[in-house]
Amino acid sequence: MNQECTTKVTEKPPFNRSISQDSLDELTMEDYWTEIENIKKSSENRQEDQEVVVVKEPDEGEMEEEWLKEAGLSNLFGESAGDSQESMVFLSTLTRTQAAAVQKRVETVSQTLRKKNKQHQIPDVRDIFAQQTESKDKAPDGPESQSVSTNENKYQGRDDQASSLMVGEEKLMAPEDAPASETDINLEVSFAEQAVSQKETSKEKTQKNTDNDTLSPSFRLPKDKTGTTRIGDLAPQDMKKVCHLALIELTALYDVLGIELKQQKAVKIKMKDSGLFGVPLTVLLEQDQRKVPGTRIPLIFQKLISRIEEGGLGTEGLLRIPGAAMRIKNLCQELEAKFYEGTFNWESVKQHDAASLLKLFIRNLPQPLLSVEYLKAFQAVQNLATKKQQLQALNLLVILLPDANRDTLKALLEFLQRVVDNKEKNKMNVKNVAMVMAPNLFMCHALGLKSSEQREFVMATGTANIIHLLIRYQKLLWTIPKFIVNQVRKQNTENHRKDKKAMKKLLKKMAYDREKYEKQDKNTNDADVPQGVIRVQAPHLSKVSMAIQLTEELKASDVLARFLSQESGVAQTLKKGEVFLYEIGGNIGERCLDDDTYMKDLYQLNPNAEWVIKSKPS
């Protein structure tokens, strides 16, 4: 087994101020070392039949080839290299830094293929990007080129001031309740483009803010009139595009900041295909969905959290104080035998035992909750210079996690926040919780725990800071940045345009009545709805359709309220939060709107959309 699967960290991080000893007090550090000792004890009782995972370091060129596949650009090379129209549309929407990241990987793959004398088509980077360069030169007013100069301006002063602090100083260094300046985080401009812009201006400002940054900044989600897009709001086909763009953006950001982004691959040797502990999340969810259809978070995980909360979140030392090792081992065995039968006696589980079992469950996952592929990228976040950049990287990494990992991580972080909310009673503030949870999330069951003290210290401070950010900024981190949503809209518009062209050609060949087709193709909304009015469909409500006048102040919540106020009988039991207003079609596949979306602004962004009220798919 590769013993370096999760423990390898950079010995001399380029920005070591964020992991300085001064940023954490000795008591908090003690929580980390105690947790390490607890992990060592519990690892002695590890089950032998759980899945074993070997992490493979890719060969030269292999990593870049895999990266291009994950970015949705596999047809730029190999046997399908000729059929790359969709990729060309995709590439035309990229920012300069994103295009540079793709170009760098394509060049590496090209060189590798030439060395190996592969027979299939080898892409010429100049050919791939020539088209995009021309189109960007012709259209200087596109969303990206204008964004750095306009949108960045409104954030510039606040971002520079707030982001000059390291995360290690963020709140781990300041008193828990110290006042913090709040600043909007810029989600309208590519993060990598912001980093380039900041690099250019930071040369003049190297010493400016050092004396004033004694209090930690607090970032918040900016208000967006066209609505905030959360993970889970988009249709699967658009979410796939978001993931492709997030990977390219993360790579571009790390390239600009000089951080190496190495993805690893898990090779499964032995698979445990049933049970509770040491079972892959996907296998667990398959089991659970047979019991409870639609389950997105493992039932055992939910039950352990529920059991901890039943004991009250005010218990002192919650999560820090371990259960007895032998008792935990026995409970594990009993749970494996009785959980799905429904015969397990939960009353026998003490609160600290339930907390230990929860941590054991996370630690014993055959692949880390933060995923084998991106665990190193999560660790590398500690090497980014500013808190703003760390939050940006974490935002992209959360988007990139597999659904099962992301949903389970969210449930965990929401629980941890509830623990922190009771810090006055349980004496577990965010520093303590982050320190206790860091080893469980960043160390897999296979680790030998033989790293040097210096490495352990770097690991402790750096990873605890990452957990701290994950807990504190959940809302922000589970948001899809607006610039990425805009890129998806642009891709969809361009693909529709090409599809329309192809359809017209086909109809011409078939000698079809072209005039009839073009009449049908006109926006149906305009046919029966006056200008400045939208028609909202609600097929499952008693009022199935309503024409609504757009005003400057009309929000999505107002539209929902109008429909729900007219419900009667059984439908009257529908509450806010059970049905949502959706934007469907036009330049988006499907998007669930948040309550504060201003409808007129969104209509102007996507005039060809349909508006439908329905419940979220489970």
PDB file of C-alpha atoms in Angstrom, residues 238-457:
ATOM      1  CA  ASP A 238     -25.462  22.240 -17.095  1.00  0.00           C
ATOM      2  CA  MET A 239     -23.883  21.009 -13.846  1.00  0.00           C
ATOM      3  CA  LYS A 240     -21.575  18.827 -15.950  1.00  0.00           C
ATOM      4  CA  LYS A 241     -20.413  21.953 -17.810  1.00  0.00           C
ATOM      5  CA  VAL A 242     -19.962  23.750 -14.470  1.00  0.00           C
ATOM      6  CA  CYS A 243     -17.667  20.934 -13.248  1.00  0.00           C
ATOM      7  CA  HIS A 244     -15.579  21.090 -16.440  1.00  0.00           C
ATOM      8  CA  LEU A 245     -15.190  24.852 -16.043  1.00  0.00           C
ATOM      9  CA  ALA A 246     -14.475  24.569 -12.291  1.00  0.00           C
ATOM     10  CA  LEU A 247     -11.588  22.163 -12.944  1.00  0.00           C
ATOM     11  CA  ILE A 248     -10.108  24.455 -15.593  1.00  0.00           C
ATOM     12  CA  GLU A 249     -10.582  27.525 -13.368  1.00  0.00           C
ATOM     13  CA  LEU A 250      -8.997  25.818 -10.335  1.00  0.00           C
ATOM     14  CA  THR A 251      -6.020  24.758 -12.463  1.00  0.00           C
ATOM     15  CA  ALA A 252      -5.696  28.265 -13.914  1.00  0.00           C
ATOM     16  CA  LEU A 253      -5.818  29.778 -10.400  1.00  0.00           C
ATOM     17  CA  TYR A 254      -3.142  27.402  -9.121  1.00  0.00           C
ATOM     18  CA  ASP A 255      -1.024  28.051 -12.257  1.00  0.00           C
ATOM     19  CA  VAL A 256      -1.185  31.827 -11.721  1.00  0.00           C
ATOM     20  CA  LEU A 257      -0.272  31.454  -8.044  1.00  0.00           C
ATOM     21  CA  GLY A 258       2.548  28.974  -8.697  1.00  0.00           C
ATOM     22  CA  ILE A 259       0.923  26.070  -6.825  1.00  0.00           C
ATOM     23  CA  GLU A 260       1.217  22.592  -8.295  1.00  0.00           C
ATOM     24  CA  LEU A 261      -2.130  20.850  -8.764  1.00  0.00           C
ATOM     25  CA  LYS A 262      -1.554  17.100  -8.782  1.00  0.00           C
ATOM     26  CA  GLN A 263      -4.504  14.795  -9.126  1.00  0.00           C
ATOM     27  CA  GLN A 264      -4.166  11.227  -7.934  1.00  0.00           C
ATOM     28  CA  LYS A 265      -5.971   8.119  -9.052  1.00  0.00           C
ATOM     29  CA  ALA A 266      -7.325   5.397  -6.807  1.00  0.00           C
ATOM     30  CA  VAL A 267      -6.749   1.815  -7.861  1.00  0.00           C
ATOM     31  CA  LYS A 268      -9.039  -0.574  -5.990  1.00  0.00           C
ATOM     32  CA  ILE A 269      -7.431  -3.844  -4.914  1.00  0.00           C
ATOM     33  CA  LYS A 270     -10.035  -5.339  -2.570  1.00  0.00           C
ATOM     34  CA  MET A 271     -13.652  -4.252  -2.443  1.00  0.00           C
ATOM     35  CA  LYS A 272     -15.993  -4.503   0.513  1.00  0.00           C
ATOM     36  CA  ASP A 273     -19.426  -4.512  -1.088  1.00  0.00           C
ATOM     37  CA  SER A 274     -21.681  -4.457   1.977  1.00  0.00           C
ATOM     38  CA  GLY A 275     -21.739  -3.320   5.599  1.00  0.00           C
ATOM     39  CA  LEU A 276     -21.340   0.075   7.255  1.00  0.00           C
ATOM     40  CA  PHE A 277     -17.732   0.888   8.161  1.00  0.00           C
ATOM     41  CA  GLY A 278     -14.969   0.855   5.552  1.00  0.00           C
ATOM     42  CA  VAL A 279     -17.502   0.711   2.696  1.00  0.00           C
ATOM     43  CA  PRO A 280     -17.406   3.154  -0.277  1.00  0.00           C
ATOM     44  CA  LEU A 281     -20.018   5.898  -0.068  1.00  0.00           C
ATOM     45  CA  THR A 282     -21.571   4.860  -3.387  1.00  0.00           C
ATOM     46  CA  VAL A 283     -22.038   1.269  -2.159  1.00  0.00           C
ATOM     47  CA  LEU A 284     -23.555   2.509   1.116  1.00  0.00           C
ATOM     48  CA  LEU A 285     -26.000   4.749  -0.725  1.00  0.00           C
ATOM     49  CA  GLU A 286     -27.054   1.928  -3.055  1.00  0.00           C
ATOM     50  CA  GLN A 287     -27.848  -0.180   0.038  1.00  0.00           C
ATOM     51  CA  ASP A 288     -29.661   2.713   1.714  1.00  0.00           C
ATOM     52  CA  GLN A 289     -31.711   3.653  -1.345  1.00  0.00           C
ATOM     53  CA  ARG A 290     -33.191   0.159  -1.380  1.00  0.00           C
ATOM     54  CA  LYS A 291     -34.448   0.901   2.156  1.00  0.00           C
ATOM     55  CA  VAL A 292     -35.248   4.609   1.721  1.00  0.00           C
ATOM     56  CA  PRO A 293     -35.550   5.723  -1.942  1.00  0.00           C
ATOM     57  CA  GLY A 294     -33.955   9.091  -2.669  1.00  0.00           C
ATOM     58  CA  THR A 295     -31.435   8.901   0.200  1.00  0.00           C
ATOM     59  CA  ARG A 296     -28.451  11.155  -0.518  1.00  0.00           C
ATOM     60  CA  ILE A 297     -26.579  10.838   2.800  1.00  0.00           C
ATOM     61  CA  PRO A 298     -25.741   7.405   4.317  1.00  0.00           C
ATOM     62  CA  LEU A 299     -28.378   6.346   6.869  1.00  0.00           C
ATOM     63  CA  ILE A 300     -25.756   5.296   9.449  1.00  0.00           C
ATOM     64  CA  PHE A 301     -24.136   8.743   9.128  1.00  0.00           C
ATOM     65  CA  GLN A 302     -27.500  10.461   9.680  1.00  0.00           C
ATOM     66  CA  LYS A 303     -28.327   8.213  12.641  1.00  0.00           C
ATOM     67  CA  LEU A 304     -24.977   8.833  14.372  1.00  0.00           C
ATOM     68  CA  ILE A 305     -25.441  12.610  14.083  1.00  0.00           C
ATOM     69  CA  SER A 306     -29.008  12.257  15.329  1.00  0.00           C
ATOM     70  CA  ARG A 307     -27.835  10.181  18.327  1.00  0.00           C
ATOM     71  CA  ILE A 308     -25.191  12.795  19.248  1.00  0.00           C
ATOM     72  CA  GLU A 309     -27.798  15.556  19.078  1.00  0.00           C
ATOM     73  CA  GLU A 310     -30.262  13.585  21.212  1.00  0.00           C
ATOM     74  CA  GLY A 311     -27.731  13.820  24.052  1.00  0.00           C
ATOM     75  CA  GLY A 312     -27.722  17.612  23.711  1.00  0.00           C
ATOM     76  CA  LEU A 313     -25.082  19.697  21.936  1.00  0.00           C
ATOM     77  CA  GLY A 314     -24.160  21.459  25.182  1.00  0.00           C
ATOM     78  CA  THR A 315     -22.150  18.475  26.480  1.00  0.00           C
ATOM     79  CA  GLU A 316     -18.679  19.675  27.443  1.00  0.00           C
ATOM     80  CA  GLY A 317     -15.870  18.322  25.248  1.00  0.00           C
ATOM     81  CA  LEU A 318     -18.263  17.025  22.574  1.00  0.00           C
ATOM     82  CA  LEU A 319     -16.228  15.498  19.689  1.00  0.00           C
ATOM     83  CA  ARG A 320     -13.008  15.967  21.693  1.00  0.00           C
ATOM     84  CA  ILE A 321     -13.572  13.355  24.421  1.00  0.00           C
ATOM     85  CA  PRO A 322     -13.353   9.838  22.942  1.00  0.00           C
ATOM     86  CA  GLY A 323     -15.404   6.789  23.811  1.00  0.00           C
ATOM     87  CA  ALA A 324     -13.639   3.690  25.238  1.00  0.00           C
ATOM     88  CA  ALA A 325     -11.735   1.928  22.414  1.00  0.00           C
ATOM     89  CA  MET A 326     -12.990  -1.589  23.234  1.00  0.00           C
ATOM     90  CA  ARG A 327     -16.567  -0.412  23.558  1.00  0.00           C
ATOM     91  CA  ILE A 328     -16.327   1.344  20.163  1.00  0.00           C
ATOM     92  CA  LYS A 329     -14.992  -1.847  18.578  1.00  0.00           C
ATOM     93  CA  ASN A 330     -17.889  -3.875  20.013  1.00  0.00           C
ATOM     94  CA  LEU A 331     -20.452  -1.283  18.921  1.00  0.00           C
ATOM     95  CA  CYS A 332     -19.029  -1.383  15.381  1.00  0.00           C
ATOM     96  CA  GLN A 333     -19.471  -5.145  15.209  1.00  0.00           C
ATOM     97  CA  GLU A 334     -22.977  -4.953  16.631  1.00  0.00           C
ATOM     98  CA  LEU A 335     -23.985  -2.189  14.204  1.00  0.00           C
ATOM     99  CA  GLU A 336     -22.672  -4.199  11.243  1.00  0.00           C
ATOM    100  CA  ALA A 337     -24.888  -7.128  12.292  1.00  0.00           C
ATOM    101  CA  LYS A 338     -28.065  -5.327  13.395  1.00  0.00           C
ATOM    102  CA  PHE A 339     -28.325  -1.847  11.820  1.00  0.00           C
ATOM    103  CA  TYR A 340     -30.227  -2.780   8.661  1.00  0.00           C
ATOM    104  CA  GLU A 341     -32.346  -5.317  10.526  1.00  0.00           C
ATOM    105  CA  GLY A 342     -33.549  -2.520  12.800  1.00  0.00           C
ATOM    106  CA  THR A 343     -32.702  -4.487  15.944  1.00  0.00           C
ATOM    107  CA  PHE A 344     -29.764  -2.378  17.157  1.00  0.00           C
ATOM    108  CA  ASN A 345     -30.360  -0.808  20.572  1.00  0.00           C
ATOM    109  CA  TRP A 346     -29.444   2.867  20.145  1.00  0.00           C
ATOM    110  CA  GLU A 347     -30.223   3.592  23.788  1.00  0.00           C
ATOM    111  CA  SER A 348     -27.038   1.693  24.697  1.00  0.00           C
ATOM    112  CA  VAL A 349     -24.862   4.169  22.737  1.00  0.00           C
ATOM    113  CA  LYS A 350     -23.417   6.931  24.894  1.00  0.00           C
ATOM    114  CA  GLN A 351     -23.045  10.356  23.343  1.00  0.00           C
ATOM    115  CA  HIS A 352     -19.216  10.350  23.274  1.00  0.00           C
ATOM    116  CA  ASP A 353     -19.331   6.835  21.774  1.00  0.00           C
ATOM    117  CA  ALA A 354     -21.612   8.093  18.985  1.00  0.00           C
ATOM    118  CA  ALA A 355     -19.170  10.955  18.295  1.00  0.00           C
ATOM    119  CA  SER A 356     -16.252   8.497  18.161  1.00  0.00           C
ATOM    120  CA  LEU A 357     -18.218   6.238  15.796  1.00  0.00           C
ATOM    121  CA  LEU A 358     -18.968   9.216  13.529  1.00  0.00           C
ATOM    122  CA  LYS A 359     -15.278  10.108  13.300  1.00  0.00           C
ATOM    123  CA  LEU A 360     -14.374   6.440  12.777  1.00  0.00           C
ATOM    124  CA  PHE A 361     -16.891   6.214   9.941  1.00  0.00           C
ATOM    125  CA  ILE A 362     -15.290   9.220   8.194  1.00  0.00           C
ATOM    126  CA  ARG A 363     -11.746   8.021   8.795  1.00  0.00           C
ATOM    127  CA  ASN A 364     -12.429   4.460   7.673  1.00  0.00           C
ATOM    128  CA  LEU A 365     -13.981   5.385   4.353  1.00  0.00           C
ATOM    129  CA  PRO A 366     -11.866   3.495   1.802  1.00  0.00           C
ATOM    130  CA  GLN A 367     -11.453   6.743  -0.099  1.00  0.00           C
ATOM    131  CA  PRO A 368     -11.310  10.081   1.767  1.00  0.00           C
ATOM    132  CA  LEU A 369     -14.491  12.126   2.071  1.00  0.00           C
ATOM    133  CA  LEU A 370     -12.588  14.919   0.298  1.00  0.00           C
ATOM    134  CA  SER A 371     -11.844  12.337  -2.481  1.00  0.00           C
ATOM    135  CA  VAL A 372      -8.556  10.733  -3.531  1.00  0.00           C
ATOM    136  CA  GLU A 373      -8.460  12.884  -6.672  1.00  0.00           C
ATOM    137  CA  TYR A 374      -8.642  16.233  -4.867  1.00  0.00           C
ATOM    138  CA  LEU A 375      -7.323  15.597  -1.358  1.00  0.00           C
ATOM    139  CA  LYS A 376      -3.912  17.035  -2.264  1.00  0.00           C
ATOM    140  CA  ALA A 377      -5.578  20.051  -3.857  1.00  0.00           C
ATOM    141  CA  PHE A 378      -7.530  20.627  -0.619  1.00  0.00           C
ATOM    142  CA  GLN A 379      -4.248  20.386   1.322  1.00  0.00           C
ATOM    143  CA  ALA A 380      -2.575  22.820  -1.096  1.00  0.00           C
ATOM    144  CA  VAL A 381      -5.175  25.468  -0.176  1.00  0.00           C
ATOM    145  CA  GLN A 382      -3.084  26.212   2.946  1.00  0.00           C
ATOM    146  CA  ASN A 383      -0.267  27.408   0.640  1.00  0.00           C
ATOM    147  CA  LEU A 384      -2.369  30.149  -0.978  1.00  0.00           C
ATOM    148  CA  ALA A 385      -1.390  33.600   0.234  1.00  0.00           C
ATOM    149  CA  THR A 386      -4.734  35.222   1.015  1.00  0.00           C
ATOM    150  CA  LYS A 387      -7.963  34.134   2.608  1.00  0.00           C
ATOM    151  CA  LYS A 388      -9.890  35.292  -0.440  1.00  0.00           C
ATOM    152  CA  GLN A 389      -7.867  32.964  -2.691  1.00  0.00           C
ATOM    153  CA  GLN A 390      -8.279  30.102  -0.224  1.00  0.00           C
ATOM    154  CA  LEU A 391     -12.064  30.546  -0.255  1.00  0.00           C
ATOM    155  CA  GLN A 392     -12.066  30.727  -4.054  1.00  0.00           C
ATOM    156  CA  ALA A 393     -10.076  27.485  -4.322  1.00  0.00           C
ATOM    157  CA  LEU A 394     -12.314  25.736  -1.760  1.00  0.00           C
ATOM    158  CA  ASN A 395     -15.414  26.903  -3.649  1.00  0.00           C
ATOM    159  CA  LEU A 396     -14.140  25.250  -6.856  1.00  0.00           C
ATOM    160  CA  LEU A 397     -13.036  22.096  -5.005  1.00  0.00           C
ATOM    161  CA  VAL A 398     -16.460  21.663  -3.384  1.00  0.00           C
ATOM    162  CA  ILE A 399     -18.054  21.891  -6.847  1.00  0.00           C
ATOM    163  CA  LEU A 400     -15.639  19.213  -8.119  1.00  0.00           C
ATOM    164  CA  LEU A 401     -16.400  16.650  -5.391  1.00  0.00           C
ATOM    165  CA  PRO A 402     -18.539  13.647  -6.415  1.00  0.00           C
ATOM    166  CA  ASP A 403     -22.208  14.160  -5.429  1.00  0.00           C
ATOM    167  CA  ALA A 404     -22.129  11.546  -2.639  1.00  0.00           C
ATOM    168  CA  ASN A 405     -18.985  13.092  -1.081  1.00  0.00           C
ATOM    169  CA  ARG A 406     -20.283  16.635  -1.387  1.00  0.00           C
ATOM    170  CA  ASP A 407     -23.696  15.857   0.127  1.00  0.00           C
ATOM    171  CA  THR A 408     -22.164  13.939   3.037  1.00  0.00           C
ATOM    172  CA  LEU A 409     -19.581  16.676   3.644  1.00  0.00           C
ATOM    173  CA  LYS A 410     -22.381  19.283   3.722  1.00  0.00           C
ATOM    174  CA  ALA A 411     -24.341  17.253   6.297  1.00  0.00           C
ATOM    175  CA  LEU A 412     -21.173  16.975   8.415  1.00  0.00           C
ATOM    176  CA  LEU A 413     -20.356  20.693   8.218  1.00  0.00           C
ATOM    177  CA  GLU A 414     -23.924  21.687   9.100  1.00  0.00           C
ATOM    178  CA  PHE A 415     -23.682  19.437  12.161  1.00  0.00           C
ATOM    179  CA  LEU A 416     -20.277  20.879  13.123  1.00  0.00           C
ATOM    180  CA  GLN A 417     -21.716  24.394  12.869  1.00  0.00           C
ATOM    181  CA  ARG A 418     -24.497  23.400  15.278  1.00  0.00           C
ATOM    182  CA  VAL A 419     -21.812  22.126  17.690  1.00  0.00           C
ATOM    183  CA  VAL A 420     -19.969  25.463  17.403  1.00  0.00           C
ATOM    184  CA  ASP A 421     -23.243  27.347  17.998  1.00  0.00           C
ATOM    185  CA  ASN A 422     -23.292  25.743  21.472  1.00  0.00           C
ATOM    186  CA  LYS A 423     -19.678  26.690  22.301  1.00  0.00           C
ATOM    187  CA  GLU A 424     -20.598  28.543  25.505  1.00  0.00           C
ATOM    188  CA  LYS A 425     -21.794  25.250  27.031  1.00  0.00           C
ATOM    189  CA  ASN A 426     -19.688  22.580  25.287  1.00  0.00           C
ATOM    190  CA  LYS A 427     -16.414  24.598  25.288  1.00  0.00           C
ATOM    191  CA  MET A 428     -15.932  23.615  21.618  1.00  0.00           C
ATOM    192  CA  ASN A 429     -15.436  26.757  19.561  1.00  0.00           C
ATOM    193  CA  VAL A 430     -14.634  26.636  15.863  1.00  0.00           C
ATOM    194  CA  LYS A 431     -10.888  26.367  16.600  1.00  0.00           C
ATOM    195  CA  ASN A 432     -11.355  23.272  18.762  1.00  0.00           C
ATOM    196  CA  VAL A 433     -13.789  21.595  16.370  1.00  0.00           C
ATOM    197  CA  ALA A 434     -11.517  22.258  13.374  1.00  0.00           C
ATOM    198  CA  MET A 435      -8.501  20.830  15.216  1.00  0.00           C
ATOM    199  CA  VAL A 436     -10.336  17.671  16.266  1.00  0.00           C
ATOM    200  CA  MET A 437     -11.881  17.033  12.841  1.00  0.00           C
ATOM    201  CA  ALA A 438      -8.830  17.815  10.678  1.00  0.00           C
ATOM    202  CA  PRO A 439      -7.001  14.487  11.252  1.00  0.00           C
ATOM    203  CA  ASN A 440     -10.204  12.545  10.573  1.00  0.00           C
ATOM    204  CA  LEU A 441     -10.809  14.249   7.231  1.00  0.00           C
ATOM    205  CA  PHE A 442      -7.239  14.492   5.993  1.00  0.00           C
ATOM    206  CA  MET A 443      -5.886  11.105   7.074  1.00  0.00           C
ATOM    207  CA  CYS A 444      -7.123   7.831   5.637  1.00  0.00           C
ATOM    208  CA  HIS A 445      -7.149   4.599   7.692  1.00  0.00           C
ATOM    209  CA  ALA A 446      -3.983   3.433   5.908  1.00  0.00           C
ATOM    210  CA  LEU A 447      -1.610   6.055   7.199  1.00  0.00           C
ATOM    211  CA  GLY A 448       1.366   5.081   9.252  1.00  0.00           C
ATOM    212  CA  LEU A 449       1.480   8.365  11.216  1.00  0.00           C
ATOM    213  CA  LYS A 450       5.264   8.396  11.125  1.00  0.00           C
ATOM    214  CA  SER A 451       5.787  11.869   9.695  1.00  0.00           C
ATOM    215  CA  SER A 452       8.202  14.276  11.366  1.00  0.00           C
ATOM    216  CA  GLU A 453       7.085  16.696  14.067  1.00  0.00           C
ATOM    217  CA  GLN A 454       7.600  19.610  11.679  1.00  0.00           C
ATOM    218  CA  ARG A 455       5.378  17.962   9.086  1.00  0.00           C
ATOM    219  CA  GLU A 456       2.783  17.114  11.708  1.00  0.00           C
ATOM    220  CA  PHE A 457       2.730  20.723  12.813  1.00  0.00           C
TER     221      PHE A 457
END
